[in-house]
Amino acid sequence: MNITSGNFGVILGGTANTTSGVHSTILNGKNNLATNTYSLIASGVRNLANEMGATVLNGNRNSGSGQYSTVINGTGNTATANFSTIIGGKANTATGVYSFIGGGSANTVSGLHSFAGSGFRNSATNIYSIIVGGRENRATGIRSIVVGSMYNMASGQASFIGGGLANSATNVYSVVVGGLYNLSSALHSFVGVGRSNSVIGSFSSIIGVSANTVNADHS
């Protein structure tokens, strides 16, 4: 049996669905709950839309709990910030306002306008930070970007890591294109590829060797 307790609430089909918000709507599915004004659940099982204008279109145990947040599909996804969006995947969490997750599993976006395209256990935590994909990458600087691969960290403002394994870009406009265990830690520092390279001098670079360190500026 479906239950409608909010004014102007609508349930068109399904089983054991409940609407309790004003103008809340459930179209189909089972054990779904729409509890706030203009909240909407289209289908699925055990989905929750409990903030104003929150929308869950499908899936299982998804939650839209920010104002005008959206979860389109997947399992166990949670969009808690206002205007946050999760397209699909599993156990993803969007806690930043206007944050976005395309898919994948266990990804987290907590910065304003932060973005995770896909992957596993990636974390974009600052304003306009971006992770395109990969595994356990972190973009913690303002406007920092990690494109993919594993265990990379872009913590400097506008820092960039293209890919590779366990690379770090920790200063403003620092860049690591790829490789393994590389560190770009100075203003406008650059590491192309290679292994275990470190650029510590500002405006300095290493293009593609291994186990080198540049300490001087403009080198």
C-alpha atoms as a printed R data frame, in Angstrom:
    type eleno elety resid chain resno      x      y       z
1   ATOM     1    CA   MET     A     1  0.000  0.000   0.000
2   ATOM     2    CA   ASN     A     2  1.234  3.478  -0.868
3   ATOM     3    CA   ILE     A     3  0.807  6.394   1.552
4   ATOM     4    CA   THR     A     4  0.375 10.068   0.661
5   ATOM     5    CA   SER     A     5  0.335 12.388   3.664
6   ATOM     6    CA   GLY     A     6  1.619 15.712   2.316
7   ATOM     7    CA   ASN     A     7 -0.606 18.287   0.692
8   ATOM     8    CA   PHE     A     8 -0.815 17.788  -3.079
9   ATOM     9    CA   GLY     A     9  1.404 14.699  -2.884
10  ATOM    10    CA   VAL     A    10  1.180 12.201  -5.729
11  ATOM    11    CA   ILE     A    11  1.995  8.488  -6.032
12  ATOM    12    CA   LEU     A    12  1.259  6.981  -9.427
13  ATOM    13    CA   GLY     A    13  2.318  3.396  -8.873
14  ATOM    14    CA   GLY     A    14  4.547  0.928  -7.116
15  ATOM    15    CA   THR     A    15  4.381 -0.607  -3.639
16  ATOM    16    CA   ALA     A    16  4.967  0.714  -0.114
17  ATOM    17    CA   ASN     A    17  5.931  4.190  -1.293
18  ATOM    18    CA   THR     A    18  5.368  7.277   0.875
19  ATOM    19    CA   THR     A    19  5.100 10.974   0.065
20  ATOM    20    CA   SER     A    20  4.934 13.398   2.972
21  ATOM    21    CA   GLY     A    21  6.161 16.648   1.470
22  ATOM    22    CA   VAL     A    22  4.026 19.315  -0.159
23  ATOM    23    CA   HIS     A    23  3.829 18.591  -3.907
24  ATOM    24    CA   SER     A    24  6.094 15.555  -3.458
25  ATOM    25    CA   THR     A    25  5.846 12.852  -6.121
26  ATOM    26    CA   ILE     A    26  6.682  9.171  -6.546
27  ATOM    27    CA   LEU     A    27  6.035  7.648  -9.946
28  ATOM    28    CA   ASN     A    28  6.851  4.001  -9.315
29  ATOM    29    CA   GLY     A    29  9.075  1.580  -7.425
30  ATOM    30    CA   LYS     A    30  9.077  0.113  -3.952
31  ATOM    31    CA   ASN     A    31  9.702  1.417  -0.430
32  ATOM    32    CA   ASN     A    32 10.623  4.893  -1.665
33  ATOM    33    CA   LEU     A    33 10.225  7.984   0.493
34  ATOM    34    CA   ALA     A    34  9.748 11.598  -0.695
35  ATOM    35    CA   THR     A    35  9.472 13.836   2.347
36  ATOM    36    CA   ASN     A    36 10.008 17.443   1.333
37  ATOM    37    CA   THR     A    37  8.471 20.115  -0.869
38  ATOM    38    CA   TYR     A    38  8.640 19.257  -4.589
39  ATOM    39    CA   SER     A    39 10.770 16.184  -3.920
40  ATOM    40    CA   LEU     A    40 10.583 13.537  -6.642
41  ATOM    41    CA   ILE     A    41 11.367  9.843  -6.962
42  ATOM    42    CA   ALA     A    42 10.763  8.321 -10.388
43  ATOM    43    CA   SER     A    43 11.400  4.674  -9.582
44  ATOM    44    CA   GLY     A    44 13.726  2.235  -7.848
45  ATOM    45    CA   VAL     A    45 13.850  0.652  -4.405
46  ATOM    46    CA   ARG     A    46 14.356  2.272  -0.991
47  ATOM    47    CA   ASN     A    47 15.340  5.650  -2.410
48  ATOM    48    CA   LEU     A    48 15.013  8.825  -0.364
49  ATOM    49    CA   ALA     A    49 14.374 12.426  -1.458
50  ATOM    50    CA   ASN     A    50 14.152 14.488   1.708
51  ATOM    51    CA   GLU     A    51 15.029 18.062   0.770
52  ATOM    52    CA   MET     A    52 13.237 20.713  -1.253
53  ATOM    53    CA   GLY     A    53 13.379 19.870  -4.943
54  ATOM    54    CA   ALA     A    54 15.516 16.779  -4.412
55  ATOM    55    CA   THR     A    55 15.254 14.167  -7.159
56  ATOM    56    CA   VAL     A    56 16.102 10.462  -7.347
57  ATOM    57    CA   LEU     A    57 15.312  8.946 -10.707
58  ATOM    58    CA   ASN     A    58 16.159  5.300 -10.155
59  ATOM    59    CA   GLY     A    59 18.400  2.801  -8.411
60  ATOM    60    CA   ASN     A    60 18.592  1.319  -4.960
61  ATOM    61    CA   ARG     A    61 19.099  3.064  -1.615
62  ATOM    62    CA   ASN     A    62 20.057  6.369  -3.193
63  ATOM    63    CA   SER     A    63 19.536  9.597  -1.289
64  ATOM    64    CA   GLY     A    64 18.940 13.155  -2.455
65  ATOM    65    CA   SER     A    65 19.218 15.158   0.746
66  ATOM    66    CA   GLY     A    66 20.416 18.539  -0.487
67  ATOM    67    CA   GLN     A    67 18.110 21.166  -1.908
68  ATOM    68    CA   TYR     A    68 17.621 20.474  -5.625
69  ATOM    69    CA   SER     A    69 20.125 17.628  -5.451
70  ATOM    70    CA   THR     A    70 19.884 14.834  -8.034
71  ATOM    71    CA   VAL     A    71 20.767 11.146  -8.082
72  ATOM    72    CA   ILE     A    72 20.006  9.520 -11.404
73  ATOM    73    CA   ASN     A    73 20.868  5.871 -10.814
74  ATOM    74    CA   GLY     A    74 23.131  3.443  -9.002
75  ATOM    75    CA   THR     A    75 23.268  1.994  -5.504
76  ATOM    76    CA   GLY     A    76 23.881  3.667  -2.186
77  ATOM    77    CA   ASN     A    77 24.742  7.069  -3.620
78  ATOM    78    CA   THR     A    78 24.233 10.175  -1.487
79  ATOM    79    CA   ALA     A    79 23.936 13.766  -2.698
80  ATOM    80    CA   THR     A    80 23.802 15.866   0.461
81  ATOM    81    CA   ALA     A    81 24.702 19.347  -0.750
82  ATOM    82    CA   ASN     A    82 22.471 21.834  -2.500
83  ATOM    83    CA   PHE     A    83 22.473 21.369  -6.301
84  ATOM    84    CA   SER     A    84 24.813 18.362  -6.077
85  ATOM    85    CA   THR     A    85 24.514 15.612  -8.700
86  ATOM    86    CA   ILE     A    86 25.408 11.933  -8.949
87  ATOM    87    CA   ILE     A    87 24.783 10.176 -12.250
88  ATOM    88    CA   GLY     A    88 25.345  6.587 -11.138
89  ATOM    89    CA   GLY     A    89 27.736  4.116  -9.609
90  ATOM    90    CA   LYS     A    90 27.923  2.807  -6.081
91  ATOM    91    CA   ALA     A    91 28.465  4.389  -2.660
92  ATOM    92    CA   ASN     A    92 29.437  7.786  -4.049
93  ATOM    93    CA   THR     A    93 29.031 10.925  -1.931
94  ATOM    94    CA   ALA     A    94 28.560 14.510  -3.099
95  ATOM    95    CA   THR     A    95 28.771 16.983  -0.208
96  ATOM    96    CA   GLY     A    96 29.921 20.131  -1.993
97  ATOM    97    CA   VAL     A    97 27.474 22.673  -3.387
98  ATOM    98    CA   TYR     A    98 27.166 22.177  -7.178
99  ATOM    99    CA   SER     A    99 29.461 19.136  -6.928
100 ATOM   100    CA   PHE     A   100 29.217 16.322  -9.486
101 ATOM   101    CA   ILE     A   101 30.024 12.601  -9.680
102 ATOM   102    CA   GLY     A   102 29.608 10.789 -12.979
103 ATOM   103    CA   GLY     A   103 29.963  7.240 -11.718
104 ATOM   104    CA   GLY     A   104 32.381  4.776 -10.220
105 ATOM   105    CA   SER     A   105 32.505  3.601  -6.643
106 ATOM   106    CA   ALA     A   106 33.180  5.240  -3.270
107 ATOM   107    CA   ASN     A   107 34.134  8.602  -4.764
108 ATOM   108    CA   THR     A   108 33.769 11.795  -2.733
109 ATOM   109    CA   VAL     A   109 33.370 15.392  -3.899
110 ATOM   110    CA   SER     A   110 33.193 17.954  -1.117
111 ATOM   111    CA   GLY     A   111 34.421 21.201  -2.636
112 ATOM   112    CA   LEU     A   112 32.246 23.865  -4.243
113 ATOM   113    CA   HIS     A   113 31.832 22.890  -7.927
114 ATOM   114    CA   SER     A   114 34.129 19.874  -7.402
115 ATOM   115    CA   PHE     A   115 34.009 17.026  -9.928
116 ATOM   116    CA   ALA     A   116 34.759 13.296 -10.104
117 ATOM   117    CA   GLY     A   117 34.114 11.625 -13.425
118 ATOM   118    CA   SER     A   118 34.471  8.047 -12.341
119 ATOM   119    CA   GLY     A   119 36.923  5.637 -10.707
120 ATOM   120    CA   PHE     A   120 37.325  4.234  -7.214
121 ATOM   121    CA   ARG     A   121 37.820  6.076  -3.917
122 ATOM   122    CA   ASN     A   122 38.807  9.338  -5.528
123 ATOM   123    CA   SER     A   123 38.443 12.537  -3.537
124 ATOM   124    CA   ALA     A   124 38.008 16.110  -4.822
125 ATOM   125    CA   THR     A   125 37.838 18.343  -1.774
126 ATOM   126    CA   ASN     A   126 38.439 21.936  -2.792
127 ATOM   127    CA   ILE     A   127 36.794 24.627  -4.921
128 ATOM   128    CA   TYR     A   128 36.647 23.579  -8.600
129 ATOM   129    CA   SER     A   129 38.885 20.561  -7.927
130 ATOM   130    CA   ILE     A   130 38.645 17.811 -10.554
131 ATOM   131    CA   ILE     A   131 39.385 14.103 -10.760
132 ATOM   132    CA   VAL     A   132 38.572 12.544 -14.106
133 ATOM   133    CA   GLY     A   133 39.077  8.918 -13.088
134 ATOM   134    CA   GLY     A   134 41.469  6.367 -11.682
135 ATOM   135    CA   ARG     A   135 41.880  4.952  -8.207
136 ATOM   136    CA   GLU     A   136 42.440  6.660  -4.864
137 ATOM   137    CA   ASN     A   137 43.527  9.969  -6.348
138 ATOM   138    CA   ARG     A   138 43.175 13.217  -4.402
139 ATOM   139    CA   ALA     A   139 42.639 16.743  -5.672
140 ATOM   140    CA   THR     A   140 42.823 18.979  -2.611
141 ATOM   141    CA   GLY     A   141 44.010 22.305  -4.007
142 ATOM   142    CA   ILE     A   142 41.784 25.043  -5.420
143 ATOM   143    CA   ARG     A   143 41.264 24.264  -9.135
144 ATOM   144    CA   SER     A   144 43.570 21.244  -8.871
145 ATOM   145    CA   ILE     A   145 43.244 18.449 -11.440
146 ATOM   146    CA   VAL     A   146 44.092 14.748 -11.510
147 ATOM   147    CA   VAL     A   147 43.287 13.052 -14.796
148 ATOM   148    CA   GLY     A   148 43.706  9.418 -13.793
149 ATOM   149    CA   SER     A   149 45.815  6.440 -12.685
150 ATOM   150    CA   MET     A   150 46.465  5.682  -8.994
151 ATOM   151    CA   TYR     A   151 47.444  7.264  -5.682
152 ATOM   152    CA   ASN     A   152 48.195 10.711  -7.111
153 ATOM   153    CA   MET     A   153 47.758 13.918  -5.123
154 ATOM   154    CA   ALA     A   154 47.343 17.440  -6.493
155 ATOM   155    CA   SER     A   155 47.348 19.730  -3.464
156 ATOM   156    CA   GLY     A   156 48.666 22.993  -4.866
157 ATOM   157    CA   GLN     A   157 46.392 25.680  -6.236
158 ATOM   158    CA   ALA     A   158 45.831 25.030  -9.965
159 ATOM   159    CA   SER     A   159 48.167 22.032  -9.783
160 ATOM   160    CA   PHE     A   160 47.919 19.249 -12.371
161 ATOM   161    CA   ILE     A   161 48.701 15.531 -12.560
162 ATOM   162    CA   GLY     A   162 48.061 13.738 -15.823
163 ATOM   163    CA   GLY     A   163 48.476 10.198 -14.583
164 ATOM   164    CA   GLY     A   164 50.980  7.702 -13.301
165 ATOM   165    CA   LEU     A   165 51.484  6.239  -9.861
166 ATOM   166    CA   ALA     A   166 51.892  8.061  -6.550
167 ATOM   167    CA   ASN     A   167 52.842 11.422  -8.025
168 ATOM   168    CA   SER     A   168 52.462 14.682  -6.090
169 ATOM   169    CA   ALA     A   169 51.993 18.272  -7.255
170 ATOM   170    CA   THR     A   170 52.007 20.398  -4.129
171 ATOM   171    CA   ASN     A   171 52.519 24.029  -5.104
172 ATOM   172    CA   VAL     A   172 50.814 26.714  -7.182
173 ATOM   173    CA   TYR     A   173 50.736 25.728 -10.874
174 ATOM   174    CA   SER     A   174 52.911 22.670 -10.225
175 ATOM   175    CA   VAL     A   175 52.654 19.900 -12.823
176 ATOM   176    CA   VAL     A   176 53.413 16.185 -13.081
177 ATOM   177    CA   VAL     A   177 52.502 14.717 -16.447
178 ATOM   178    CA   GLY     A   178 53.067 11.072 -15.520
179 ATOM   179    CA   GLY     A   179 55.512  8.490 -14.290
180 ATOM   180    CA   LEU     A   180 56.041  7.059 -10.817
181 ATOM   181    CA   TYR     A   181 56.747  8.672  -7.443
182 ATOM   182    CA   ASN     A   182 57.478 12.092  -8.910
183 ATOM   183    CA   LEU     A   183 57.245 15.326  -6.903
184 ATOM   184    CA   SER     A   184 56.616 18.811  -8.229
185 ATOM   185    CA   SER     A   185 56.707 21.017  -5.153
186 ATOM   186    CA   ALA     A   186 57.630 24.557  -6.205
187 ATOM   187    CA   LEU     A   187 55.826 27.442  -7.881
188 ATOM   188    CA   HIS     A   188 55.404 26.633 -11.604
189 ATOM   189    CA   SER     A   189 57.534 23.483 -11.244
190 ATOM   190    CA   PHE     A   190 57.241 20.725 -13.871
191 ATOM   191    CA   VAL     A   191 57.957 16.996 -14.056
192 ATOM   192    CA   GLY     A   192 57.301 15.304 -17.391
193 ATOM   193    CA   VAL     A   193 57.620 11.598 -16.755
194 ATOM   194    CA   GLY     A   194 60.171  9.224 -15.235
195 ATOM   195    CA   ARG     A   195 60.544  7.836 -11.758
196 ATOM   196    CA   SER     A   196 61.363  9.341  -8.350
197 ATOM   197    CA   ASN     A   197 62.116 12.827  -9.681
198 ATOM   198    CA   SER     A   198 61.795 15.935  -7.521
199 ATOM   199    CA   VAL     A   199 61.562 19.558  -8.620
200 ATOM   200    CA   ILE     A   200 61.958 21.854  -5.645
201 ATOM   201    CA   GLY     A   201 63.046 25.033  -7.440
202 ATOM   202    CA   SER     A   202 60.477 27.507  -8.730
203 ATOM   203    CA   PHE     A   203 60.009 27.669 -12.523
204 ATOM   204    CA   SER     A   204 62.219 24.575 -12.880
205 ATOM   205    CA   SER     A   205 61.605 21.310 -14.692
206 ATOM   206    CA   ILE     A   206 62.598 17.699 -15.275
207 ATOM   207    CA   ILE     A   207 61.410 16.257 -18.566
208 ATOM   208    CA   GLY     A   208 61.910 12.509 -18.466
209 ATOM   209    CA   VAL     A   209 64.677 10.885 -16.430
210 ATOM   210    CA   SER     A   210 64.773  9.054 -13.121
211 ATOM   211    CA   ALA     A   211 65.893  9.788  -9.572
212 ATOM   212    CA   ASN     A   212 66.890 13.394 -10.213
213 ATOM   213    CA   THR     A   213 66.358 16.455  -8.054
214 ATOM   214    CA   VAL     A   214 66.318 20.109  -9.141
215 ATOM   215    CA   ASN     A   215 66.714 22.510  -6.225
216 ATOM   216    CA   ALA     A   216 67.545 25.732  -8.056
217 ATOM   217    CA   ASP     A   217 65.019 28.185  -9.451
218 ATOM   218    CA   HIS     A   218 64.653 28.627 -13.227
219 ATOM   219    CA   SER     A   219 66.538 25.412 -13.983
